[in-house]
Coordinates of C-alpha atoms in Angstrom, one line a residue:
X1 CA -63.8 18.9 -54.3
X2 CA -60.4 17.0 -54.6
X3 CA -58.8 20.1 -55.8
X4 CA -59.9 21.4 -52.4
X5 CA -59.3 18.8 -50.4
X6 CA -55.1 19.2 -52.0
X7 CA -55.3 22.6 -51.0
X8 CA -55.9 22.1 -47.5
X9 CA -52.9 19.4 -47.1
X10 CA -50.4 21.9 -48.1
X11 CA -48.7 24.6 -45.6
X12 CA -49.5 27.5 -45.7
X13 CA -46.3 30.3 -46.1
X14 CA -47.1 31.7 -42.8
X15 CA -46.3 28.2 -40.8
X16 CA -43.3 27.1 -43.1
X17 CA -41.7 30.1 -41.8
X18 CA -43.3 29.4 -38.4
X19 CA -41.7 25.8 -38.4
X20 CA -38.3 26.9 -40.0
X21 CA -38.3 29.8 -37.3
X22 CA -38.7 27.1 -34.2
X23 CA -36.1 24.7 -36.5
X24 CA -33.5 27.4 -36.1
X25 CA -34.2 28.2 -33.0
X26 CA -33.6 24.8 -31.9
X27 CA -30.5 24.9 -33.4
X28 CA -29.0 28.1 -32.4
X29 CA -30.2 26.5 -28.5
X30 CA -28.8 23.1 -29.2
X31 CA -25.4 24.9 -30.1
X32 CA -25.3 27.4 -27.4
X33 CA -25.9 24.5 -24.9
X34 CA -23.0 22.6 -27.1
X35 CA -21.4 25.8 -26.7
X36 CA -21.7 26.1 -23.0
X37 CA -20.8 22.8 -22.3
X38 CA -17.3 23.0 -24.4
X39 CA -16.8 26.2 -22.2
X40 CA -17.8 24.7 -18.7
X41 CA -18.1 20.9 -18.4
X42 CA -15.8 19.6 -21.4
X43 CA -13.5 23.1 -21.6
X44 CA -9.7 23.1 -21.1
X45 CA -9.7 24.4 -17.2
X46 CA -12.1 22.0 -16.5
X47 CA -9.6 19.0 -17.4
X48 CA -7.0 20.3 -15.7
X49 CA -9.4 20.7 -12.1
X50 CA -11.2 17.0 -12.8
X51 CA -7.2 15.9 -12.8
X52 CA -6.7 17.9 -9.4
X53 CA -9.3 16.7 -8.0
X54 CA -8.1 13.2 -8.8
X55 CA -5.4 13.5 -6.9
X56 CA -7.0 15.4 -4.0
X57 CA -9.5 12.3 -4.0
X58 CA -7.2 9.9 -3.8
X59 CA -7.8 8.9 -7.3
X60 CA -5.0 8.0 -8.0
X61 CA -6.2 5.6 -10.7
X62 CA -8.0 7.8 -12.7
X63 CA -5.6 10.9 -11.9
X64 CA -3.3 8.2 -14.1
X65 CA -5.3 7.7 -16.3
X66 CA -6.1 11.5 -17.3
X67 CA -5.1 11.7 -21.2
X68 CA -1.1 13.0 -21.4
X69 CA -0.3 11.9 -18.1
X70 CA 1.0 8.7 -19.0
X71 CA 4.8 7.8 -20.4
X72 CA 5.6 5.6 -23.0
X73 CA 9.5 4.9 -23.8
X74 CA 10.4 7.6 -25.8
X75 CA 8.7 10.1 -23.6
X76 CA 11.2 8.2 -21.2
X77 CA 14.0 8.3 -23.3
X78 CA 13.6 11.7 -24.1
X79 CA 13.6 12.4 -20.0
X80 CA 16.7 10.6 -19.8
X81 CA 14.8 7.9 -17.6
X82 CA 14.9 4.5 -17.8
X83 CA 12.4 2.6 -20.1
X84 CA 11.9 0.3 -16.9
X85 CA 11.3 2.9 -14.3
X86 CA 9.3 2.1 -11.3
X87 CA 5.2 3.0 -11.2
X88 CA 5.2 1.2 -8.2
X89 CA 4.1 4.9 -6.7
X90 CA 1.1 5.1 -8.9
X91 CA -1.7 4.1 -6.7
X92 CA -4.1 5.6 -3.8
X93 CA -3.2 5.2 -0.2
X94 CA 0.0 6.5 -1.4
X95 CA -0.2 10.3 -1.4
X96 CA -0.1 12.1 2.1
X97 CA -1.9 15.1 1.4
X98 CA -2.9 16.3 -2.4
X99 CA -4.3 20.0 -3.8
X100 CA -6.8 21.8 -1.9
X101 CA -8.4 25.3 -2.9
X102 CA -7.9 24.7 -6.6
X103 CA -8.8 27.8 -8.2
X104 CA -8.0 28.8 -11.9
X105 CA -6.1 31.7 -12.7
X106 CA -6.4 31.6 -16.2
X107 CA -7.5 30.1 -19.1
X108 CA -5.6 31.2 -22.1
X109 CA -6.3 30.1 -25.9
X110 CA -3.6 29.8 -28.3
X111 CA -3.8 30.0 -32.0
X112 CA -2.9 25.9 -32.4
X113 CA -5.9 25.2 -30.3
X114 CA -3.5 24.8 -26.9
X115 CA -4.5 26.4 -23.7
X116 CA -2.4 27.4 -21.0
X117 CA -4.4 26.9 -17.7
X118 CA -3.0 28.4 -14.5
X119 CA -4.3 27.1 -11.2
X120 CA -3.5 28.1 -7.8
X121 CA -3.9 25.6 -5.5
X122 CA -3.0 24.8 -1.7
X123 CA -0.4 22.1 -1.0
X124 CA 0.4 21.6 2.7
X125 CA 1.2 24.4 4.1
X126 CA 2.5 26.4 0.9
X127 CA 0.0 28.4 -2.3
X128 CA 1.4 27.0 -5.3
X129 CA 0.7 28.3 -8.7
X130 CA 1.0 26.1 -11.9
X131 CA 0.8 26.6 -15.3
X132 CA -0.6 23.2 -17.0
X133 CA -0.5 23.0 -21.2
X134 CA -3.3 21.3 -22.5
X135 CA -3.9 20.2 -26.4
X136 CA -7.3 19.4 -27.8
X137 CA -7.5 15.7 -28.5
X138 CA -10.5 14.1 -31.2
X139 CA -13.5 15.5 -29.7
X140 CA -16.3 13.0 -27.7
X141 CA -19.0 12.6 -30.5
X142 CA -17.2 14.8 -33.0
X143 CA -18.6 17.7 -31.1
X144 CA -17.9 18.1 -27.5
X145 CA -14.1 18.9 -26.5
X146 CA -11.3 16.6 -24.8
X147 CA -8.2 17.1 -23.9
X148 CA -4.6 16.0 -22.9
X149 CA -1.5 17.5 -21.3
X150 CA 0.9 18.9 -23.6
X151 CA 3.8 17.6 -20.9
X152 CA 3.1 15.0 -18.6
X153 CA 3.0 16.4 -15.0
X154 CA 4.0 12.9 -13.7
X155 CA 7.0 14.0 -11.3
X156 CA 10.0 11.9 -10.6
X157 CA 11.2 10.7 -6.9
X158 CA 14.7 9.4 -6.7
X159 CA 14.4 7.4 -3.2
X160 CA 17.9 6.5 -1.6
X161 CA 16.6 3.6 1.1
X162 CA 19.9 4.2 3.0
X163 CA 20.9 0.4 5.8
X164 CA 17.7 -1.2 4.5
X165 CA 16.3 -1.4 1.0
X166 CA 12.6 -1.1 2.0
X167 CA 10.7 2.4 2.6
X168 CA 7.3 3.3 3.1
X169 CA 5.3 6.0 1.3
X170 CA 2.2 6.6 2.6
X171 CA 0.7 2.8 3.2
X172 CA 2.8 1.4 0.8
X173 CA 5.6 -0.9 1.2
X174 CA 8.3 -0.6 -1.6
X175 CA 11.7 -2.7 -1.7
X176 CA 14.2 -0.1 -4.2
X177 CA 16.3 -3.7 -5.3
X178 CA 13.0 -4.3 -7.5
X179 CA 14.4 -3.4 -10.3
X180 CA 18.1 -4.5 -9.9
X181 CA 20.2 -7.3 -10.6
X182 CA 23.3 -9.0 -9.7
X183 CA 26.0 -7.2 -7.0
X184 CA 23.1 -4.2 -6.8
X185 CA 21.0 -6.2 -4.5
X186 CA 23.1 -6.5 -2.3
X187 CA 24.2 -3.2 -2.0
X188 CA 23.8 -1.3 1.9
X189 CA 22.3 1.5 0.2
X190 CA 19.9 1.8 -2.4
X191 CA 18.9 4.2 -4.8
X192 CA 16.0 4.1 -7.4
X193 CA 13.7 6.2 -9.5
X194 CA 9.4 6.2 -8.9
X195 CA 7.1 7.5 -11.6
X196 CA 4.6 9.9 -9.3
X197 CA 1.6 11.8 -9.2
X198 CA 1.9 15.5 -9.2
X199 CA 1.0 18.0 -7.7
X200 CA 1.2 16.1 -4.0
X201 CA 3.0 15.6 -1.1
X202 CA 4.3 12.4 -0.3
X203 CA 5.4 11.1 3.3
X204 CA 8.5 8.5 3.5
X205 CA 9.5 6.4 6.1
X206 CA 10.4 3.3 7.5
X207 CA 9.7 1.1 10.8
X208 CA 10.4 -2.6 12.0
X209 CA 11.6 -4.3 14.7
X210 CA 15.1 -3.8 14.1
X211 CA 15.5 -0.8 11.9
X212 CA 13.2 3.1 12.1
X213 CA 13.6 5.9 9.8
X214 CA 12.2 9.6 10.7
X215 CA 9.2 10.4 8.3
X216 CA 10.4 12.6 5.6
X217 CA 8.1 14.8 3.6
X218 CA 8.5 15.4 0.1
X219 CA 6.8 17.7 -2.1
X220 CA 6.3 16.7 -6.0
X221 CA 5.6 19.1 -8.5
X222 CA 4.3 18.7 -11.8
X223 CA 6.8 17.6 -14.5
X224 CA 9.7 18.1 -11.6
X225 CA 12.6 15.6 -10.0
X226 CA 12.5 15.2 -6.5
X227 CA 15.1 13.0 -4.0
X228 CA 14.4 12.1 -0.7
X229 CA 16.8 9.8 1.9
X230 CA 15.1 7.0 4.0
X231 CA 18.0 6.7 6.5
X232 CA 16.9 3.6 8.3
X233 CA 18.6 3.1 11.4
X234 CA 18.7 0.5 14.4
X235 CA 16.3 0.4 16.8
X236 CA 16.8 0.1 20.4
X237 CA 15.6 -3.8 19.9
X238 CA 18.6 -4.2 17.3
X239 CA 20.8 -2.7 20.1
X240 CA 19.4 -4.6 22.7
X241 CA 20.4 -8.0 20.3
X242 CA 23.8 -7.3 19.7
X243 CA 24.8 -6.0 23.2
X244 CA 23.0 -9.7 24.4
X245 CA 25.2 -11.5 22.1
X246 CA 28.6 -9.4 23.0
X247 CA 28.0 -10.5 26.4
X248 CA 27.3 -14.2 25.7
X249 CA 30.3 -14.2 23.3
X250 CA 32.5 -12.9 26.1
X251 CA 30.9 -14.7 28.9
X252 CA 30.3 -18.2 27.5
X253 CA 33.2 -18.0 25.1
X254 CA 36.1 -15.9 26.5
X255 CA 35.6 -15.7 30.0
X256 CA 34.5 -19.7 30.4
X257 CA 38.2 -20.6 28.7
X258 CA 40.3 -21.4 31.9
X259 CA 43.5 -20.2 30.2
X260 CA 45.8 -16.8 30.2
X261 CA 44.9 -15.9 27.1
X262 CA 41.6 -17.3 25.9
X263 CA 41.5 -18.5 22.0
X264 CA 39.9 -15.3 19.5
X265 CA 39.1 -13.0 22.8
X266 CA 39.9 -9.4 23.0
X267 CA 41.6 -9.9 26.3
X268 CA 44.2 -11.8 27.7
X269 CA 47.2 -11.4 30.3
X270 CA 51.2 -12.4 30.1
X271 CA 52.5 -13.8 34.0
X272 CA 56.1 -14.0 34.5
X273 CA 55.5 -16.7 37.8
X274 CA 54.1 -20.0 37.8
X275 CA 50.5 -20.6 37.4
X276 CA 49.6 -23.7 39.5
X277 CA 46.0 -23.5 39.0
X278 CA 43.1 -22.8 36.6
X279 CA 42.7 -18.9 35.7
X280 CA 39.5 -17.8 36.4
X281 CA 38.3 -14.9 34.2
X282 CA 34.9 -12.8 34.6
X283 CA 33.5 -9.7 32.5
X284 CA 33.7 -6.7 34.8
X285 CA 32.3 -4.0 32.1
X286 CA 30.8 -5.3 28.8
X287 CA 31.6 -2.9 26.1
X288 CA 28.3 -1.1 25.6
X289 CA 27.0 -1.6 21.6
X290 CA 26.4 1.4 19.6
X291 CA 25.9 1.5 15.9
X292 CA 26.3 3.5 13.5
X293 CA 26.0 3.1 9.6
X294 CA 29.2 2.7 7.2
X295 CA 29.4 2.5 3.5
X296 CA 28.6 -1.3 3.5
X297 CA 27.2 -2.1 7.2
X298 CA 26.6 -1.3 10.9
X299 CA 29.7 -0.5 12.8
X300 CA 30.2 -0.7 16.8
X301 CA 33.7 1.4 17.0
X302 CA 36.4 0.1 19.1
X303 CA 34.9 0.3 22.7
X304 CA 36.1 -0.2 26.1
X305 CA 35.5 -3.3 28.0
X306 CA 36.9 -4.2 31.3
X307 CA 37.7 -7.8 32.5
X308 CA 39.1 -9.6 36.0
X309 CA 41.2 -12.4 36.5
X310 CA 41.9 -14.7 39.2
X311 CA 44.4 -17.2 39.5
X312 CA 46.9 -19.1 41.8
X313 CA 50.7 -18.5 41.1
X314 CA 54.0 -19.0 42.2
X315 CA 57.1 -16.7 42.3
X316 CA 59.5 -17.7 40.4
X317 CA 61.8 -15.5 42.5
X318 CA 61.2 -17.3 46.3
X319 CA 58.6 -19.6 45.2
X320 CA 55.8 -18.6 47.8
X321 CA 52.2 -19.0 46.6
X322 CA 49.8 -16.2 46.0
X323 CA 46.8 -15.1 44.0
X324 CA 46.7 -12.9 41.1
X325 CA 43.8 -10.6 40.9
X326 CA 44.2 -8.4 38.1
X327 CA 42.1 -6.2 36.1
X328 CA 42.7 -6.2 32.2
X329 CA 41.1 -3.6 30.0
X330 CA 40.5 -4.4 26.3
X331 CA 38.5 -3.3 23.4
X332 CA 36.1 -4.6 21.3
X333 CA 34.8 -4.2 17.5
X334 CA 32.2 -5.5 15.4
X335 CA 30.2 -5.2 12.3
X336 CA 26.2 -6.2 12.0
X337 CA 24.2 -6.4 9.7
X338 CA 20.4 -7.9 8.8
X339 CA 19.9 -10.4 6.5
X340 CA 17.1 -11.1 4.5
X341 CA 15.1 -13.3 6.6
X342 CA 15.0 -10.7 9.6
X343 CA 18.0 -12.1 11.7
X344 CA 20.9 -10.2 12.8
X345 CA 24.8 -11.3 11.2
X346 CA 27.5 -9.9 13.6
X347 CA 31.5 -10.4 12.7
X348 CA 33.6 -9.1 15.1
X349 CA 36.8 -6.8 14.3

């Protein structure tokens, strides 16, 4: 009876090879799905087109973020960039218009465990094709794959903020003299280095009351230097300002002085008779302002002006009384530029 009852507990060899049949089978499913998902969800051309689509998004965060995107100073150094450039770049509502149409190429294993993945991919207007490195990293759980770029495709934009030292890219307002120190801030133009997610295409600009610059488009590739020029200049408001304060100046200033040759005015006028009364001046033709940019500041060029005087003489020859009406041409120069707090500075030449 107990002998029995032993016998009946053990299993027999037909369902231990029944058991150890479904145990492999489990196995061999569990590693093709492992399998799978190292080819599909967690393989190399997957990174790359989670990274893509990052930046398509508007992801910006998690586009920098992707493993190998990232600099630290001696990727830097070894760039030849400086340990404190600007990431000011790296953040959404900054990229105009990312990849669209990502499709891979290729997927092509190397022997050290790299893959080169080729993607073709839409940017603006143009089909671009890039080839991205990626290295296999310690894998999630000791089994399923990750990754990293081999090279960084962070691109570099060297901005030149020409007249002003702030720029827009995309939403984004950027001053270039945040990095600088001493005489650079103060310099008229402006040129600094931004850290940027590539592939995409990136829109500068600039607009305020005083100062417009025409959008300019950039296109950043992966791992590739880009410059652009924001050429800021004035706006017919800024115009409009400096013509009203030429004509005050030679209104209230110059014409109101009841003399022949009115103290720091571009005009004046040498009689030979008498002058038995006040000289009466009045602006015919106020120079009209235009400005364009110099090295260090705006510049109206020598322009044409036209004053009249009036005033009561007497001839020194037979000594009869008359009055001189005269017209006196004269030129005028000046320099403007805006200072920090918004207001227009104007020193005449």
């Amino acid at each position: 009876m107990g002998s029995s009852g032993r016998r009946e507990g053990r299993l027999s060899p037909v369902a231990i090879v029944g058991w150890t049949g479904l145990a492999v089978m489990l196995v061999a499913g569990f590693l093709a799905a492992l399998g799978g998902l190292n080819q599909s969800l967690y393989g190399a051309s997957a990174f790359v087109e989670r990274y893509l689509d990052a930046i398509a998004s508007d992801d910006i965060v998690s586009a920098a973020a992707t493993p190998g995107v990232r600099l630290d100073e001696g990727d830097l150094a070894g760039a030849g960039l400086p340990a404190d450039i600007s990431t000011a770049m790296l953040r959404s509502n900054v990229v105009d218009s990312g990849p669209e149409d990502v499709r891979v190429v290729s997927d092509e294993a190397h022997d050290d465990g790299r893959h080169t993945v080729t993607v073709s991919y839409r940017l603006d207007t143009a089909i671009v094709r890039t080839a991205f490195v990626v290295s296999p990293i310690e894998p999630l759980y000791g089994v399923l794959h990750r990754w990293e770029f081999a090279t960084s495709p962070l691109a570099v934009i060297e901005v030149t903020a020409a007249q002003s030292p702030l720029f827009t890219v995309g939403s984004l307002t950027l001053d270039a003299r945040a990095t600088k120190t001493g005489d650079d801030l103060s310099a008229f133009r402006q040129t600094t280095q931004y850290l940027a997610i590539a592939p995409a295409v990136y829109e500068f600009g600039y607009q305020s009351t005083l100062l417009e610059a025409v959008p300019v488009q950039v296109v950043a590739e992966p791992g590739a230097r880009a410059a652009v020029t924001v050429d800021s200049l004035p706006t017919e408001a800024f115009v409009e300002r400096v013509q009203v304060k030429v004509d005050e100046y030679l209104v209230d200033q110059c014409a109101s002085q009841p003399v022949l040759q009115p103290a720091g005015c571009p005009f004046g006028v040498v009689i030979d008779d008498r002058v038995v009364g006040d000289p009466v001046w009045r602006i015919v033709e106020s120079p009209v302002v235009t400005l364009v940019p110099s090295e260090m500041r705006f510049e109206m060029p020598p322009t044409a002006g036209l004053a009249h005087i009036s005033v009561d003489v007497q001839s020194l020859f037979d000594g009869t009384f008359s009055t001189l009406e005269q017209d006196e041409s004269f030129t005028l120069a000046l320099e403007a530029t805006v200072r920090p707090d918004g207001s227009i500075s104007i020193q005449l030449r």
